[in-house]
Amino acid sequence: MTAVQGSTVDITTEDGTADAYLTHPADGGPRPAVLFYMDAFGLRPRLRAMADRLAEAGYTVLVPNVFYRHGRSPVVELPDFIDPVARPEIFQRIGPILQELTPELAMRDAGAYLRWLAGHPAVAGGPVAVTGYCMGAVLSLHTAGTYPDRVAAAAGFHGARLASDAPDSPHLLADRITAELYFGHADQDPSMPEEQIERLEQALTAAGVRHRCEVYTGARHGYTQADTAAYDKEADERHWTALLDLLHRTL
């Protein structure tokens, strides 16, 4: 197993300073970069552990606190384990923050994250990959469509509202994407119903985007998050296999 080195870093954006977690193989050599978008619960130990697992596979991984406009992480204090009883109160606090992060703001930030990665000594030259979870899957798809010259691969897992009726739905960027995509949907996820799964598939196919969309039977929204009641170990390991295969093939 490759030893990794993780640290908290600050990234200057057009609107302030975003704190982030950076992790990479401990030898310090330049590696392909992965921009890792958090879920709505935010930058916390579970996401740092997931980023470290990617770094162990040979990547330099950046996990920005995309809610930085509301403070450094943790923006919202969380219990060690998020059970169904705790979720409503947590989302009462997260909901307004999430709504304020418009696609325009998020993609302005994405440019800052990509520029920062391009200038870091632990990052090899060339395009990057993006992965995201829950709301992060939306940001991943938006980033692939907004920065096609920088993104070689993009993935999303238990993504919410990836192909909605909204005028800024990320699937509408399909014709701008040059990256290869992978999405792992949860079939027990009301935020990504069957009609949206089909709409996303149709948009990517029509645009000629290299992609694979799979539905994880029996999985719930949040199946990769071991600090929540939605965690599904089998689905999580399936996600790791798919994600690492995508990264190895494209970076």
Coordinates of C-alpha atoms in Angstrom, one line a residue:
M1 CA 0.0 0.0 0.0
T2 CA 1.4 3.4 -1.0
A3 CA 2.0 5.8 1.9
V4 CA 0.1 9.1 1.5
Q5 CA 0.6 12.6 2.8
G6 CA -2.5 14.8 3.5
S7 CA -2.7 18.4 4.5
T8 CA -5.1 21.3 4.7
V9 CA -4.5 23.9 2.0
D10 CA -6.1 27.3 1.1
I11 CA -7.1 28.2 -2.4
T12 CA -7.7 31.8 -3.5
T13 CA -10.9 32.2 -5.5
E14 CA -12.5 35.3 -6.9
D15 CA -14.8 35.4 -3.9
G16 CA -12.4 34.6 -1.0
T17 CA -10.4 31.7 0.3
A18 CA -11.5 28.1 0.1
D19 CA -10.0 25.6 2.5
A20 CA -9.4 22.2 1.1
Y21 CA -7.9 18.8 1.8
L22 CA -5.0 17.8 -0.4
T23 CA -3.5 14.3 -0.4
H24 CA -1.0 12.5 -2.6
P25 CA 1.6 9.8 -2.5
A26 CA 4.2 10.6 0.2
D27 CA 7.1 10.5 -2.2
G28 CA 6.0 13.9 -3.5
G29 CA 6.4 13.0 -7.1
P30 CA 4.0 14.6 -9.6
R31 CA 0.9 12.5 -10.1
P32 CA -2.3 12.9 -12.2
A33 CA -4.8 15.1 -10.4
V34 CA -8.3 14.3 -9.2
L35 CA -10.7 17.1 -8.2
F36 CA -13.0 15.5 -5.6
Y37 CA -16.4 17.2 -4.9
M38 CA -17.9 16.7 -1.5
D39 CA -21.5 15.7 -0.7
A40 CA -23.9 18.1 1.0
F41 CA -22.6 17.1 4.5
G42 CA -19.3 18.7 3.7
L43 CA -15.6 18.1 4.1
R44 CA -15.1 15.7 7.0
P45 CA -13.1 12.6 8.1
R46 CA -15.0 10.2 5.8
L47 CA -14.2 12.3 2.7
R48 CA -10.6 12.7 3.7
A49 CA -10.4 8.9 4.1
M50 CA -11.9 8.4 0.6
A51 CA -9.4 10.9 -0.9
D52 CA -6.6 9.1 0.8
R53 CA -7.7 5.8 -0.8
L54 CA -7.5 7.5 -4.2
A55 CA -4.0 8.9 -3.3
E56 CA -2.9 5.4 -2.4
A57 CA -3.8 4.4 -6.0
G58 CA -1.4 6.9 -7.3
Y59 CA -3.2 10.2 -7.6
T60 CA -3.0 13.7 -6.2
V61 CA -6.4 14.5 -4.8
L62 CA -8.0 17.9 -3.9
V63 CA -11.2 18.0 -1.9
P64 CA -12.4 21.7 -1.6
N65 CA -14.9 23.0 0.9
V66 CA -17.3 24.3 -1.7
F67 CA -19.3 26.0 1.1
Y68 CA -16.3 28.2 2.0
R69 CA -18.4 31.4 1.6
H70 CA -20.0 30.4 4.9
G71 CA -16.8 29.5 6.8
R72 CA -14.1 27.0 7.0
S73 CA -15.0 23.3 7.3
P74 CA -16.8 22.0 9.1
V75 CA -19.3 24.6 8.1
V76 CA -22.1 22.6 9.8
E77 CA -21.2 20.5 12.9
L78 CA -22.1 16.9 12.3
P79 CA -22.4 13.8 14.6
D80 CA -19.9 11.1 14.1
F81 CA -22.7 9.0 12.6
I82 CA -25.5 10.5 10.6
D83 CA -28.7 8.5 11.2
P84 CA -32.2 9.2 9.9
V85 CA -33.2 11.0 13.1
A86 CA -30.4 13.5 12.7
R87 CA -30.9 14.3 9.0
P88 CA -33.8 16.7 9.1
E89 CA -32.1 19.0 11.6
I90 CA -28.9 18.9 9.6
F91 CA -30.6 19.7 6.4
Q92 CA -32.4 22.6 7.9
R93 CA -29.0 24.2 8.3
I94 CA -27.4 22.9 5.1
G95 CA -30.3 23.6 2.8
P96 CA -30.0 27.4 2.6
I97 CA -26.2 27.1 2.1
L98 CA -26.7 24.6 -0.7
Q99 CA -29.3 26.8 -2.4
E100 CA -26.9 29.8 -2.5
L101 CA -24.2 27.8 -4.4
T102 CA -25.4 28.5 -7.9
P103 CA -23.9 26.8 -10.9
E104 CA -22.3 30.1 -11.8
L105 CA -20.6 30.5 -8.5
A106 CA -19.6 26.8 -8.4
M107 CA -18.0 26.9 -11.8
R108 CA -16.2 30.1 -11.0
D109 CA -14.7 28.3 -8.1
A110 CA -14.0 25.2 -10.2
G111 CA -11.7 27.4 -12.4
A112 CA -9.8 28.4 -9.3
Y113 CA -9.4 24.8 -8.2
L114 CA -8.2 23.7 -11.6
R115 CA -5.7 26.6 -11.8
W116 CA -4.4 25.8 -8.3
L117 CA -3.9 22.1 -9.2
A118 CA -2.1 23.1 -12.5
G119 CA 0.5 25.0 -10.5
H120 CA 1.1 22.5 -7.7
P121 CA 4.4 20.5 -7.8
A122 CA 2.6 17.3 -6.8
V123 CA 0.4 17.4 -9.9
A124 CA 1.6 16.0 -13.2
G125 CA 0.9 18.0 -16.4
G126 CA -2.1 17.2 -18.5
P127 CA -5.8 17.0 -17.9
V128 CA -7.5 16.1 -14.6
A129 CA -10.3 13.8 -13.5
V130 CA -13.3 14.9 -11.4
T131 CA -15.5 12.8 -9.1
G132 CA -18.4 13.8 -7.0
Y133 CA -21.0 12.5 -4.5
C134 CA -24.6 13.6 -4.1
M135 CA -24.5 17.3 -4.9
G136 CA -20.9 16.7 -5.9
A137 CA -22.0 14.6 -8.9
V138 CA -23.8 17.6 -10.2
L139 CA -20.7 19.7 -9.8
S140 CA -18.6 17.0 -11.5
L141 CA -20.9 17.0 -14.6
H142 CA -21.0 20.9 -14.6
T143 CA -17.2 21.0 -14.5
A144 CA -16.8 18.5 -17.3
G145 CA -19.1 20.7 -19.5
T146 CA -17.6 24.0 -18.4
Y147 CA -13.9 23.1 -18.7
P148 CA -13.8 20.5 -21.4
D149 CA -10.1 21.3 -22.2
R150 CA -9.1 20.5 -18.6
V151 CA -11.2 17.4 -17.7
A152 CA -10.4 14.0 -19.2
A153 CA -12.8 12.0 -17.0
A154 CA -15.7 12.7 -14.7
A155 CA -17.7 10.5 -12.4
G156 CA -20.6 10.9 -10.1
F157 CA -22.2 8.6 -7.5
H158 CA -25.7 8.7 -6.1
G159 CA -26.0 12.1 -7.8
A160 CA -29.1 14.2 -7.3
R161 CA -31.1 15.9 -10.0
L162 CA -28.5 15.4 -12.8
A163 CA -31.2 15.7 -15.5
S164 CA -34.0 17.8 -14.1
D165 CA -36.3 20.3 -15.9
A166 CA -34.4 23.2 -14.5
P167 CA -32.8 25.6 -17.1
D168 CA -29.4 25.1 -15.5
S169 CA -29.6 21.3 -15.2
P170 CA -26.1 19.9 -15.8
H171 CA -27.2 17.4 -18.5
L172 CA -27.8 20.3 -20.8
L173 CA -24.0 20.7 -21.1
A174 CA -23.6 17.3 -22.7
D175 CA -22.7 18.7 -26.1
R176 CA -19.7 20.5 -24.6
I177 CA -18.2 17.5 -22.9
T178 CA -15.1 15.8 -24.2
A179 CA -14.3 13.7 -21.1
E180 CA -15.3 10.1 -20.6
L181 CA -18.0 9.8 -17.9
Y182 CA -19.3 7.3 -15.4
F183 CA -22.3 7.5 -13.2
G184 CA -23.4 5.1 -10.5
H185 CA -27.1 5.7 -9.7
A186 CA -28.9 4.3 -6.7
D187 CA -32.2 2.7 -7.6
Q188 CA -33.6 3.6 -4.2
D189 CA -32.9 7.3 -4.7
P190 CA -35.9 9.6 -5.1
S191 CA -33.6 12.6 -6.0
M192 CA -32.6 10.8 -9.2
P193 CA -35.7 9.0 -10.5
E194 CA -35.9 6.7 -13.5
E195 CA -37.0 9.4 -15.8
Q196 CA -34.0 11.5 -15.0
I197 CA -31.7 8.6 -15.4
E198 CA -33.2 8.0 -18.9
R199 CA -32.9 11.7 -19.8
L200 CA -29.3 11.8 -18.8
E201 CA -28.5 8.7 -20.8
Q202 CA -30.3 10.1 -23.9
A203 CA -28.5 13.5 -23.6
L204 CA -25.1 11.9 -23.4
T205 CA -25.8 9.5 -26.2
A206 CA -27.1 12.2 -28.5
A207 CA -24.0 14.3 -27.8
G208 CA -21.7 11.4 -28.6
V209 CA -20.2 11.5 -25.1
R210 CA -18.2 8.4 -24.1
H211 CA -20.0 7.3 -21.0
R212 CA -21.4 4.5 -18.8
C213 CA -24.4 4.8 -16.5
E214 CA -25.2 2.0 -14.2
V215 CA -28.0 1.5 -11.6
Y216 CA -26.9 0.0 -8.3
T217 CA -29.8 -2.3 -7.3
G218 CA -30.8 -1.9 -3.7
A219 CA -28.6 1.0 -3.0
R220 CA -29.8 4.2 -1.4
H221 CA -28.8 7.8 -1.9
G222 CA -25.5 8.2 -0.1
Y223 CA -24.4 4.5 -0.4
T224 CA -20.7 5.4 -0.4
Q225 CA -20.8 7.3 2.9
A226 CA -19.8 5.0 5.7
D227 CA -20.6 7.7 8.4
T228 CA -24.3 7.6 7.4
A229 CA -27.1 5.1 7.7
A230 CA -27.4 4.9 3.9
Y231 CA -24.0 3.2 3.6
D232 CA -23.9 0.0 1.5
K233 CA -20.6 -1.8 1.5
E234 CA -21.2 -3.8 -1.6
A235 CA -22.3 -0.8 -3.6
D236 CA -19.4 1.2 -2.2
E237 CA -16.8 -1.3 -3.3
R238 CA -18.5 -1.5 -6.7
H239 CA -18.1 2.3 -6.9
W240 CA -14.4 2.0 -6.1
T241 CA -13.9 -0.5 -8.9
A242 CA -15.7 1.6 -11.4
L243 CA -13.9 4.9 -10.4
L244 CA -10.4 3.5 -10.4
D245 CA -11.0 1.7 -13.7
L246 CA -12.1 5.1 -15.2
L247 CA -9.1 6.9 -13.8
H248 CA -6.6 4.3 -14.9
R249 CA -8.0 4.3 -18.4
T250 CA -8.1 8.1 -18.9
L251 CA -5.3 9.7 -16.9

